[in-house]
Amino acid sequence: MAFTKKTVRDIDVAGKRVLMRVDFNVPLKDGVVTDDTRVRAAIPTIKYLKEQGAGIILMSHLGRPKGDGPEPELSLRPAAEKLAELTGYDVRFVDDTYGEKAEKAVSEVKPGDILVLENVRFLKAEKKNDPEVAKKLASYGDVFVLDAFGTAHRAQGSVVGPAAYIPAVAGFLLEKEVDTLTSIFADPARPFVAIVGGSKVSSKIGVLDHLIDSADTLIIGGGMAYTFFLAKGYAVGTSLKEEDWVERAAEMLKKAEDKGVKILLPVDNVVADHFGEDAEGEVVDSDKIPDDRMGMDIGPKTCALYVEAIKGAKTVFWNGPMGVFEMDQFAKGTEAVARAVADSDCTSIIGGGDSVAAINKFDLADKMSWISTGGGASMELVEGKALPGVEALLDA
Ligand code: ADP
Ligand code: MG
């Protein structure tokens, strides 16, 4: 186990009030939750606490409120209703977080009850981890449970604050996410194949750097491949490129070589004359990208090469699409890789908002071992950073 903190299993919560930070930052349309993944993800811990006889007080942020008071379109009420619908539990909601109304609602919470507080970010001080906010929230519970993996990388009042005043432990989602995303660096089943794509080298440099420390093979695709091409001396036409990062890309190639990590770069590419829905693709080898063409996807030879590498893997970590998968004519590379990961007899771990969207687009989510619910938080773990929310919890 790569998780070194206490969890809800390690403390007695019977008859206690448990203050739990969840990630109910769900997308809403006209007051209705359009994707309930995050609410579902919190249910195992909520269910466990309820069965243990705890009274549960849930809090979360939703969206980006200004922090000057209530904004009805960013209320957590729809998320509370979704939780009730998904669990069949009686879920109460109070349209207050730090005031007397919230305090009264909390004081009425009995064992087995579930209360959802209003959006913690309706108050600016929350984001700064103001001690008054932390103290106030901590006063609501005997125990604090952090299960909001998606915000565990933020040192904010509702994430790290209560841990300074009451015993603080992890929920099951947080434990599983951290354990899964750190185990691949501790003791992965080999061969470990890491796949990194997406738009930019600059946003993934920490991820690439840390993966090279652990992976056997590193597959590179997406827009970032063209900065690597520049590092290898290829012309890239009008492809996405980051001139300032060519040197760092070259360093990564060198580091991989020194460590004996195999790096796979595209050998052919689907290129287009402009970036758009109506753009048509043509396949060219990587050393023959015309001056007036941009790379939009990996080509068929590259797909075959990558699929072969993935087939033999025992562990796969994937972050970042292989091409502009939002446009169907440039989605083939991402789809081929996604199918190969799904079909491979390996532990497959997926992180990153767009990567998850791509896997959902191809309807392959249930074929993956683990799909991270946190974008930024999962990237920080894969960069080898500690998450402040996790750090604040009691050591196991
Ligand atoms: P994630 O959210 O999974 O971490 P990123 O945000 O890094 O992934 O990158 C996803 C974006 O990269 C997608 O919007 C995709 O269209 C874009 N992308 C992939 N390949 C290319 C390319 N060749 N040129 C431009 N953009 C690309
Ligand atoms: Mg993204």
Short mmCIF file of C-alpha atoms and ligand atoms in Angstrom, two decimals:
data_model
loop_
_atom_site.label_atom_id
_atom_site.label_comp_id
_atom_site.label_asym_id
_atom_site.label_seq_id
_atom_site.Cartn_x
_atom_site.Cartn_y
_atom_site.Cartn_z
CA MET A 1 0.00 0.00 0.00
CA ALA A 2 1.26 3.38 -0.92
CA PHE A 3 -1.26 5.12 1.30
CA THR A 4 0.22 6.10 4.64
CA LYS A 5 -2.63 8.01 6.28
CA LYS A 6 -5.49 6.96 8.55
CA THR A 7 -8.80 6.26 6.86
CA VAL A 8 -12.40 6.01 8.05
CA ARG A 9 -11.67 2.34 8.84
CA ASP A 10 -9.17 3.37 11.51
CA ILE A 11 -11.45 5.43 13.73
CA ASP A 12 -14.67 4.91 15.61
CA VAL A 13 -17.40 7.12 14.19
CA ALA A 14 -20.47 5.53 15.80
CA GLY A 15 -22.72 8.20 17.28
CA LYS A 16 -20.33 10.94 16.19
CA ARG A 17 -20.82 13.87 13.86
CA VAL A 18 -18.57 13.50 10.86
CA LEU A 19 -17.71 16.56 8.80
CA MET A 20 -16.82 15.34 5.33
CA ARG A 21 -15.29 17.31 2.46
CA VAL A 22 -16.47 15.82 -0.83
CA ASP A 23 -15.94 16.90 -4.41
CA PHE A 24 -19.47 17.64 -5.62
CA ASN A 25 -18.14 20.11 -8.19
CA VAL A 26 -20.53 18.76 -10.81
CA PRO A 27 -21.55 20.27 -14.14
CA LEU A 28 -25.05 21.80 -14.04
CA LYS A 29 -27.45 22.77 -16.75
CA ASP A 30 -30.64 24.61 -15.78
CA GLY A 31 -30.25 23.44 -12.19
CA VAL A 32 -29.83 19.77 -13.14
CA VAL A 33 -26.66 17.70 -12.68
CA THR A 34 -25.52 16.63 -16.17
CA ASP A 35 -22.71 14.29 -15.06
CA ASP A 36 -23.03 12.60 -11.67
CA THR A 37 -19.65 10.79 -11.68
CA ARG A 38 -18.33 12.78 -8.74
CA VAL A 39 -21.44 12.28 -6.62
CA ARG A 40 -21.28 8.53 -7.29
CA ALA A 41 -17.62 8.46 -6.37
CA ALA A 42 -18.37 9.74 -2.85
CA ILE A 43 -21.12 7.23 -2.09
CA PRO A 44 -19.02 4.31 -0.75
CA THR A 45 -17.64 6.45 2.08
CA ILE A 46 -21.01 8.09 2.82
CA LYS A 47 -22.66 4.67 2.93
CA TYR A 48 -19.97 3.27 5.22
CA LEU A 49 -20.24 6.19 7.66
CA LYS A 50 -24.02 5.96 7.72
CA GLU A 51 -23.89 2.21 8.37
CA GLN A 52 -21.43 2.83 11.22
CA GLY A 53 -23.98 5.15 12.81
CA ALA A 54 -22.33 8.51 12.14
CA GLY A 55 -24.25 11.71 11.52
CA ILE A 56 -22.82 13.08 8.28
CA ILE A 57 -22.29 16.71 7.33
CA LEU A 58 -21.15 17.09 3.72
CA MET A 59 -19.49 20.14 2.24
CA SER A 60 -18.05 20.98 -1.18
CA HIS A 61 -17.38 23.78 -3.58
CA LEU A 62 -19.11 24.06 -6.94
CA GLY A 63 -17.82 26.16 -9.81
CA ARG A 64 -16.07 29.47 -9.31
CA PRO A 65 -18.26 31.80 -7.27
CA LYS A 66 -17.04 35.35 -6.64
CA GLY A 67 -16.99 34.71 -2.91
CA ASP A 68 -19.16 37.68 -1.92
CA GLY A 69 -22.25 35.70 -0.97
CA PRO A 70 -24.80 33.27 -2.40
CA GLU A 71 -25.01 32.74 -6.16
CA PRO A 72 -28.15 30.64 -6.70
CA GLU A 73 -26.94 29.10 -9.98
CA LEU A 74 -23.92 27.67 -8.09
CA SER A 75 -25.92 26.21 -5.20
CA LEU A 76 -25.14 22.66 -4.06
CA ARG A 77 -28.83 21.84 -3.73
CA PRO A 78 -28.94 19.93 -7.08
CA ALA A 79 -25.96 17.83 -5.97
CA ALA A 80 -27.71 17.05 -2.66
CA GLU A 81 -30.81 16.01 -4.59
CA LYS A 82 -28.69 13.83 -6.86
CA LEU A 83 -27.16 12.11 -3.82
CA ALA A 84 -30.65 11.40 -2.47
CA GLU A 85 -31.74 10.04 -5.84
CA LEU A 86 -28.70 7.78 -6.25
CA THR A 87 -28.72 6.38 -2.71
CA GLY A 88 -32.37 6.43 -1.76
CA TYR A 89 -31.26 8.11 1.49
CA ASP A 90 -33.02 11.02 3.06
CA VAL A 91 -30.59 13.90 2.37
CA ARG A 92 -31.14 17.30 3.93
CA PHE A 93 -29.79 20.54 2.47
CA VAL A 94 -29.23 23.88 4.17
CA ASP A 95 -28.66 27.03 2.12
CA ASP A 96 -25.98 28.32 4.47
CA THR A 97 -22.39 27.33 5.26
CA TYR A 98 -20.88 29.47 8.00
CA GLY A 99 -23.88 31.20 9.61
CA GLU A 100 -26.48 30.50 12.30
CA LYS A 101 -28.74 28.65 9.93
CA ALA A 102 -26.01 26.14 9.11
CA GLU A 103 -25.11 25.85 12.80
CA LYS A 104 -28.72 25.06 13.70
CA ALA A 105 -29.05 22.47 10.93
CA VAL A 106 -25.82 20.82 12.05
CA SER A 107 -27.00 20.72 15.69
CA GLU A 108 -30.04 18.74 14.55
CA VAL A 109 -27.98 16.03 12.81
CA LYS A 110 -28.57 12.65 14.50
CA PRO A 111 -26.74 9.34 13.90
CA GLY A 112 -27.49 8.15 10.36
CA ASP A 113 -28.60 11.60 9.14
CA ILE A 114 -27.05 13.26 6.11
CA LEU A 115 -26.87 17.04 5.77
CA VAL A 116 -25.38 18.92 2.82
CA LEU A 117 -24.12 22.46 3.46
CA GLU A 118 -24.15 25.23 0.86
CA ASN A 119 -21.17 25.93 -1.46
CA VAL A 120 -18.10 26.61 0.72
CA ARG A 121 -16.78 29.11 -1.82
CA PHE A 122 -19.60 31.63 -1.33
CA LEU A 123 -17.09 33.11 1.14
CA LYS A 124 -13.76 34.37 -0.20
CA ALA A 125 -11.82 33.51 2.98
CA GLU A 126 -12.36 29.79 2.34
CA LYS A 127 -9.89 29.71 -0.52
CA LYS A 128 -7.23 31.33 1.65
CA ASN A 129 -7.59 28.77 4.43
CA ASP A 130 -8.48 31.48 6.90
CA PRO A 131 -8.28 30.07 10.48
CA GLU A 132 -11.72 31.46 11.31
CA VAL A 133 -13.21 29.44 8.45
CA ALA A 134 -11.31 26.33 9.51
CA LYS A 135 -12.39 26.71 13.17
CA LYS A 136 -16.01 27.30 12.22
CA LEU A 137 -16.14 24.23 9.97
CA ALA A 138 -14.29 22.08 12.50
CA SER A 139 -16.89 23.03 15.13
CA TYR A 140 -19.50 21.12 13.09
CA GLY A 141 -17.90 17.71 13.55
CA ASP A 142 -16.15 15.41 16.01
CA VAL A 143 -14.16 13.95 13.13
CA PHE A 144 -13.10 15.28 9.73
CA VAL A 145 -13.09 13.08 6.64
CA LEU A 146 -11.45 14.21 3.42
CA ASP A 147 -12.75 12.39 0.35
CA ALA A 148 -12.53 15.27 -2.16
CA PHE A 149 -9.65 13.94 -4.22
CA GLY A 150 -10.31 16.51 -6.95
CA THR A 151 -9.43 19.38 -4.57
CA ALA A 152 -6.90 17.60 -2.34
CA HIS A 153 -4.09 19.55 -4.05
CA ARG A 154 -5.53 22.86 -2.82
CA ALA A 155 -4.62 24.15 0.64
CA GLN A 156 -8.05 25.68 1.21
CA GLY A 157 -10.14 26.04 4.35
CA SER A 158 -12.56 23.20 3.76
CA VAL A 159 -9.80 20.88 2.50
CA VAL A 160 -7.01 21.25 5.04
CA GLY A 161 -8.49 23.56 7.70
CA PRO A 162 -10.48 21.26 10.03
CA ALA A 163 -7.50 18.87 10.38
CA ALA A 164 -5.87 21.42 12.67
CA TYR A 165 -8.69 21.11 15.22
CA ILE A 166 -10.30 17.65 14.99
CA PRO A 167 -9.02 14.15 14.07
CA ALA A 168 -8.79 13.98 10.28
CA VAL A 169 -8.82 10.84 8.13
CA ALA A 170 -9.28 9.86 4.49
CA GLY A 171 -12.36 8.51 2.78
CA PHE A 172 -12.23 5.52 0.42
CA LEU A 173 -12.06 7.53 -2.81
CA LEU A 174 -9.11 9.59 -1.65
CA GLU A 175 -7.33 6.46 -0.42
CA LYS A 176 -7.88 4.59 -3.69
CA GLU A 177 -6.84 7.52 -5.90
CA VAL A 178 -3.65 8.24 -4.00
CA ASP A 179 -2.77 4.58 -3.63
CA THR A 180 -3.33 3.87 -7.34
CA LEU A 181 -1.51 6.92 -8.66
CA THR A 182 1.50 6.49 -6.37
CA SER A 183 1.83 2.70 -6.65
CA ILE A 184 2.80 3.02 -10.31
CA PHE A 185 5.98 4.72 -9.12
CA ALA A 186 6.63 2.46 -6.15
CA ASP A 187 6.18 -1.02 -7.50
CA PRO A 188 4.49 -1.30 -10.92
CA ALA A 189 3.93 -4.67 -12.60
CA ARG A 190 6.32 -4.62 -15.58
CA PRO A 191 6.58 -3.81 -18.36
CA PHE A 192 5.18 -0.43 -17.36
CA VAL A 193 4.15 1.56 -20.43
CA ALA A 194 3.36 5.25 -19.92
CA ILE A 195 1.47 7.13 -22.62
CA VAL A 196 1.60 10.92 -22.61
CA GLY A 197 -0.10 13.19 -25.12
CA GLY A 198 -2.23 16.29 -25.13
CA SER A 199 -1.38 19.70 -26.36
CA LYS A 200 1.75 20.99 -24.65
CA VAL A 201 5.12 19.83 -23.36
CA SER A 202 5.17 22.79 -20.97
CA SER A 203 2.12 21.59 -19.05
CA LYS A 204 3.37 18.00 -18.83
CA ILE A 205 7.06 18.38 -18.18
CA GLY A 206 6.78 17.34 -14.52
CA VAL A 207 4.70 14.33 -15.55
CA LEU A 208 7.19 13.28 -18.26
CA ASP A 209 10.12 13.76 -15.93
CA HIS A 210 8.68 11.61 -13.16
CA LEU A 211 7.38 8.91 -15.52
CA ILE A 212 10.84 8.47 -17.02
CA ASP A 213 12.01 7.55 -13.50
CA SER A 214 9.65 4.61 -13.38
CA ALA A 215 8.33 3.49 -16.79
CA ASP A 216 9.97 0.95 -19.12
CA THR A 217 8.49 2.54 -22.23
CA LEU A 218 7.24 6.08 -22.74
CA ILE A 219 4.87 6.64 -25.66
CA ILE A 220 4.50 10.23 -26.82
CA GLY A 221 1.69 11.60 -28.98
CA GLY A 222 -0.56 14.62 -29.40
CA GLY A 223 0.55 18.18 -30.01
CA MET A 224 3.54 17.82 -27.69
CA ALA A 225 5.17 15.36 -30.10
CA TYR A 226 6.10 18.25 -32.41
CA THR A 227 8.29 19.93 -29.83
CA PHE A 228 10.08 16.59 -29.50
CA PHE A 229 10.41 16.49 -33.30
CA LEU A 230 12.14 19.87 -33.18
CA ALA A 231 14.47 18.42 -30.54
CA LYS A 232 15.31 15.67 -33.01
CA GLY A 233 15.81 18.14 -35.84
CA TYR A 234 12.64 17.47 -37.85
CA ALA A 235 10.69 20.28 -39.47
CA VAL A 236 7.13 20.44 -38.12
CA GLY A 237 5.36 22.82 -40.52
CA THR A 238 2.59 24.76 -38.80
CA SER A 239 2.09 22.15 -36.05
CA LEU A 240 1.64 23.18 -32.44
CA LYS A 241 5.14 23.79 -31.11
CA GLU A 242 6.83 25.38 -28.13
CA GLU A 243 10.23 26.69 -29.21
CA ASP A 244 11.16 27.58 -25.61
CA TRP A 245 10.71 23.97 -24.58
CA VAL A 246 12.80 22.28 -27.26
CA GLU A 247 15.82 22.15 -24.99
CA ARG A 248 13.83 20.60 -22.14
CA ALA A 249 12.38 18.08 -24.60
CA ALA A 250 15.91 17.19 -25.70
CA GLU A 251 16.89 16.76 -22.03
CA MET A 252 13.98 14.37 -21.54
CA LEU A 253 15.11 12.29 -24.52
CA LYS A 254 18.62 12.19 -23.12
CA LYS A 255 17.43 11.29 -19.62
CA ALA A 256 15.34 8.44 -21.04
CA GLU A 257 18.29 7.15 -23.02
CA ASP A 258 20.57 7.28 -19.97
CA LYS A 259 18.02 5.37 -17.89
CA GLY A 260 17.32 2.79 -20.57
CA VAL A 261 13.71 3.91 -20.97
CA LYS A 262 12.42 3.30 -24.46
CA ILE A 263 10.77 6.40 -25.96
CA LEU A 264 8.33 5.99 -28.82
CA LEU A 265 7.60 9.04 -30.97
CA PRO A 266 5.23 9.10 -33.95
CA VAL A 267 6.77 7.78 -37.19
CA ASP A 268 3.91 9.15 -39.27
CA ASN A 269 1.22 11.78 -38.76
CA VAL A 270 -2.14 12.88 -40.04
CA VAL A 271 -1.64 16.48 -41.14
CA ALA A 272 -4.06 19.17 -42.33
CA ASP A 273 -3.78 22.63 -43.91
CA HIS A 274 -5.73 24.28 -41.11
CA PHE A 275 -7.24 23.61 -37.70
CA GLY A 276 -10.98 23.08 -38.09
CA GLU A 277 -13.95 20.74 -38.30
CA ASP A 278 -13.82 20.86 -42.10
CA ALA A 279 -10.07 20.17 -42.29
CA GLU A 280 -9.07 17.07 -44.24
CA GLY A 281 -6.23 14.84 -43.14
CA GLU A 282 -3.41 13.31 -45.14
CA VAL A 283 -0.72 10.96 -43.87
CA VAL A 284 2.96 11.91 -43.98
CA ASP A 285 6.10 10.47 -42.40
CA SER A 286 7.50 12.37 -39.42
CA ASP A 287 10.57 13.67 -41.29
CA LYS A 288 8.46 14.90 -44.20
CA ILE A 289 5.92 17.30 -42.72
CA PRO A 290 5.36 20.00 -45.36
CA ASP A 291 5.90 23.66 -44.36
CA ASP A 292 2.21 24.51 -44.72
CA ARG A 293 0.75 21.52 -42.86
CA MET A 294 0.02 20.89 -39.19
CA GLY A 295 0.04 17.57 -37.33
CA MET A 296 -3.42 16.71 -36.01
CA ASP A 297 -3.12 13.02 -35.11
CA ILE A 298 -0.69 10.12 -35.11
CA GLY A 299 -0.64 8.14 -38.38
CA PRO A 300 -1.51 4.48 -39.07
CA LYS A 301 2.07 3.14 -38.83
CA THR A 302 2.43 4.87 -35.48
CA CYS A 303 -0.89 3.40 -34.30
CA ALA A 304 0.36 -0.11 -35.14
CA LEU A 305 3.63 0.55 -33.31
CA TYR A 306 1.91 1.92 -30.21
CA VAL A 307 -0.74 -0.83 -30.14
CA GLU A 308 2.03 -3.43 -30.21
CA ALA A 309 3.85 -1.80 -27.28
CA ILE A 310 0.64 -1.58 -25.25
CA LYS A 311 -0.24 -5.23 -25.92
CA GLY A 312 2.73 -6.48 -23.93
CA ALA A 313 2.26 -4.11 -20.98
CA LYS A 314 1.41 -5.20 -17.45
CA THR A 315 0.85 -1.61 -16.25
CA VAL A 316 -0.32 1.33 -18.36
CA PHE A 317 -0.63 4.92 -17.25
CA TRP A 318 -2.21 7.23 -19.80
CA ASN A 319 -2.57 10.99 -19.81
CA GLY A 320 -3.27 13.12 -22.86
CA PRO A 321 -4.96 12.32 -26.21
CA MET A 322 -2.90 11.30 -29.26
CA GLY A 323 -4.55 13.87 -31.52
CA VAL A 324 -7.35 16.38 -31.85
CA PHE A 325 -9.85 13.69 -30.86
CA GLU A 326 -12.71 16.20 -30.59
CA MET A 327 -12.82 16.14 -34.41
CA ASP A 328 -13.75 12.66 -35.67
CA GLN A 329 -11.31 12.72 -38.60
CA PHE A 330 -8.44 13.21 -36.12
CA ALA A 331 -9.68 10.84 -33.40
CA LYS A 332 -8.36 7.58 -34.88
CA GLY A 333 -5.02 7.60 -33.10
CA THR A 334 -6.57 8.25 -29.70
CA GLU A 335 -9.20 5.59 -30.37
CA ALA A 336 -6.63 2.99 -31.46
CA VAL A 337 -4.57 3.59 -28.32
CA ALA A 338 -7.68 3.57 -26.10
CA ARG A 339 -8.83 0.24 -27.58
CA ALA A 340 -5.38 -1.27 -27.18
CA VAL A 341 -5.30 -0.24 -23.51
CA ALA A 342 -8.83 -1.60 -23.01
CA ASP A 343 -7.93 -4.94 -24.65
CA SER A 344 -4.56 -5.32 -22.98
CA ASP A 345 -4.23 -7.65 -20.01
CA CYS A 346 -2.79 -4.91 -17.80
CA THR A 347 -3.60 -2.60 -14.94
CA SER A 348 -4.70 0.55 -16.76
CA ILE A 349 -4.77 3.91 -15.03
CA ILE A 350 -6.13 6.98 -16.77
CA GLY A 351 -5.73 10.57 -15.63
CA GLY A 352 -6.58 13.96 -17.12
CA GLY A 353 -9.86 15.64 -18.05
CA ASP A 354 -9.58 15.35 -21.82
CA SER A 355 -8.21 11.82 -21.72
CA VAL A 356 -11.19 10.72 -19.65
CA ALA A 357 -13.53 12.53 -22.07
CA ALA A 358 -11.89 10.65 -24.97
CA ILE A 359 -12.35 7.29 -23.26
CA ASN A 360 -15.99 8.11 -22.60
CA LYS A 361 -16.40 9.14 -26.25
CA PHE A 362 -15.27 5.65 -27.29
CA ASP A 363 -17.36 4.09 -24.52
CA LEU A 364 -14.40 2.23 -23.01
CA ALA A 365 -14.53 3.49 -19.42
CA ASP A 366 -15.61 0.17 -17.91
CA LYS A 367 -12.67 -1.60 -19.56
CA MET A 368 -10.09 0.45 -17.66
CA SER A 369 -8.82 -0.49 -14.19
CA TRP A 370 -8.97 3.02 -12.79
CA ILE A 371 -10.10 6.36 -14.13
CA SER A 372 -9.05 9.19 -11.90
CA THR A 373 -11.78 11.64 -10.81
CA GLY A 374 -9.27 14.44 -10.28
CA GLY A 375 -7.56 16.31 -13.10
CA GLY A 376 -5.13 18.66 -11.36
CA ALA A 377 -4.74 16.48 -8.27
CA SER A 378 -3.90 13.38 -10.30
CA MET A 379 -1.31 15.31 -12.33
CA GLU A 380 0.36 16.55 -9.14
CA LEU A 381 0.63 13.00 -7.84
CA VAL A 382 2.09 11.83 -11.15
CA GLU A 383 4.57 14.69 -10.93
CA GLY A 384 5.61 13.20 -7.60
CA LYS A 385 4.21 16.01 -5.47
CA ALA A 386 2.46 15.58 -2.13
CA LEU A 387 -1.13 16.80 -1.83
CA PRO A 388 -1.71 19.32 1.02
CA GLY A 389 -5.09 17.78 1.85
CA VAL A 390 -3.51 14.36 2.31
CA GLU A 391 -0.52 15.72 4.21
CA ALA A 392 -2.85 17.24 6.82
CA LEU A 393 -4.44 13.87 7.72
CA LEU A 394 -3.40 11.65 10.65
CA ASP A 395 -0.56 9.27 9.90
CA ALA A 396 -1.53 5.60 9.87
P1 ADP B 1 -5.67 16.04 -20.44
O1 ADP B 1 -6.83 16.95 -20.12
O2 ADP B 1 -6.11 14.62 -20.63
O3 ADP B 1 -4.55 16.18 -19.45
P2 ADP B 1 -4.51 17.92 -22.29
O4 ADP B 1 -5.37 18.99 -21.72
O5 ADP B 1 -3.07 17.98 -22.06
O6 ADP B 1 -5.07 16.48 -21.87
O7 ADP B 1 -4.65 17.92 -23.88
C1 ADP B 1 -5.87 17.71 -24.53
C2 ADP B 1 -5.97 18.53 -25.77
O8 ADP B 1 -4.85 18.33 -26.64
C3 ADP B 1 -7.19 18.17 -26.58
O9 ADP B 1 -8.09 19.26 -26.56
C4 ADP B 1 -6.66 17.89 -27.96
O10 ADP B 1 -7.45 18.42 -29.00
C5 ADP B 1 -5.29 18.56 -27.94
N1 ADP B 1 -4.38 18.00 -28.95
C6 ADP B 1 -4.03 16.71 -29.11
N2 ADP B 1 -3.25 16.57 -30.18
C7 ADP B 1 -3.10 17.79 -30.73
C8 ADP B 1 -2.41 18.30 -31.88
N3 ADP B 1 -1.71 17.49 -32.67
N4 ADP B 1 -2.50 19.62 -32.13
C9 ADP B 1 -3.20 20.43 -31.32
N5 ADP B 1 -3.87 20.02 -30.24
C10 ADP B 1 -3.83 18.71 -29.93
MG MG B 2 -7.06 19.06 -20.45
#
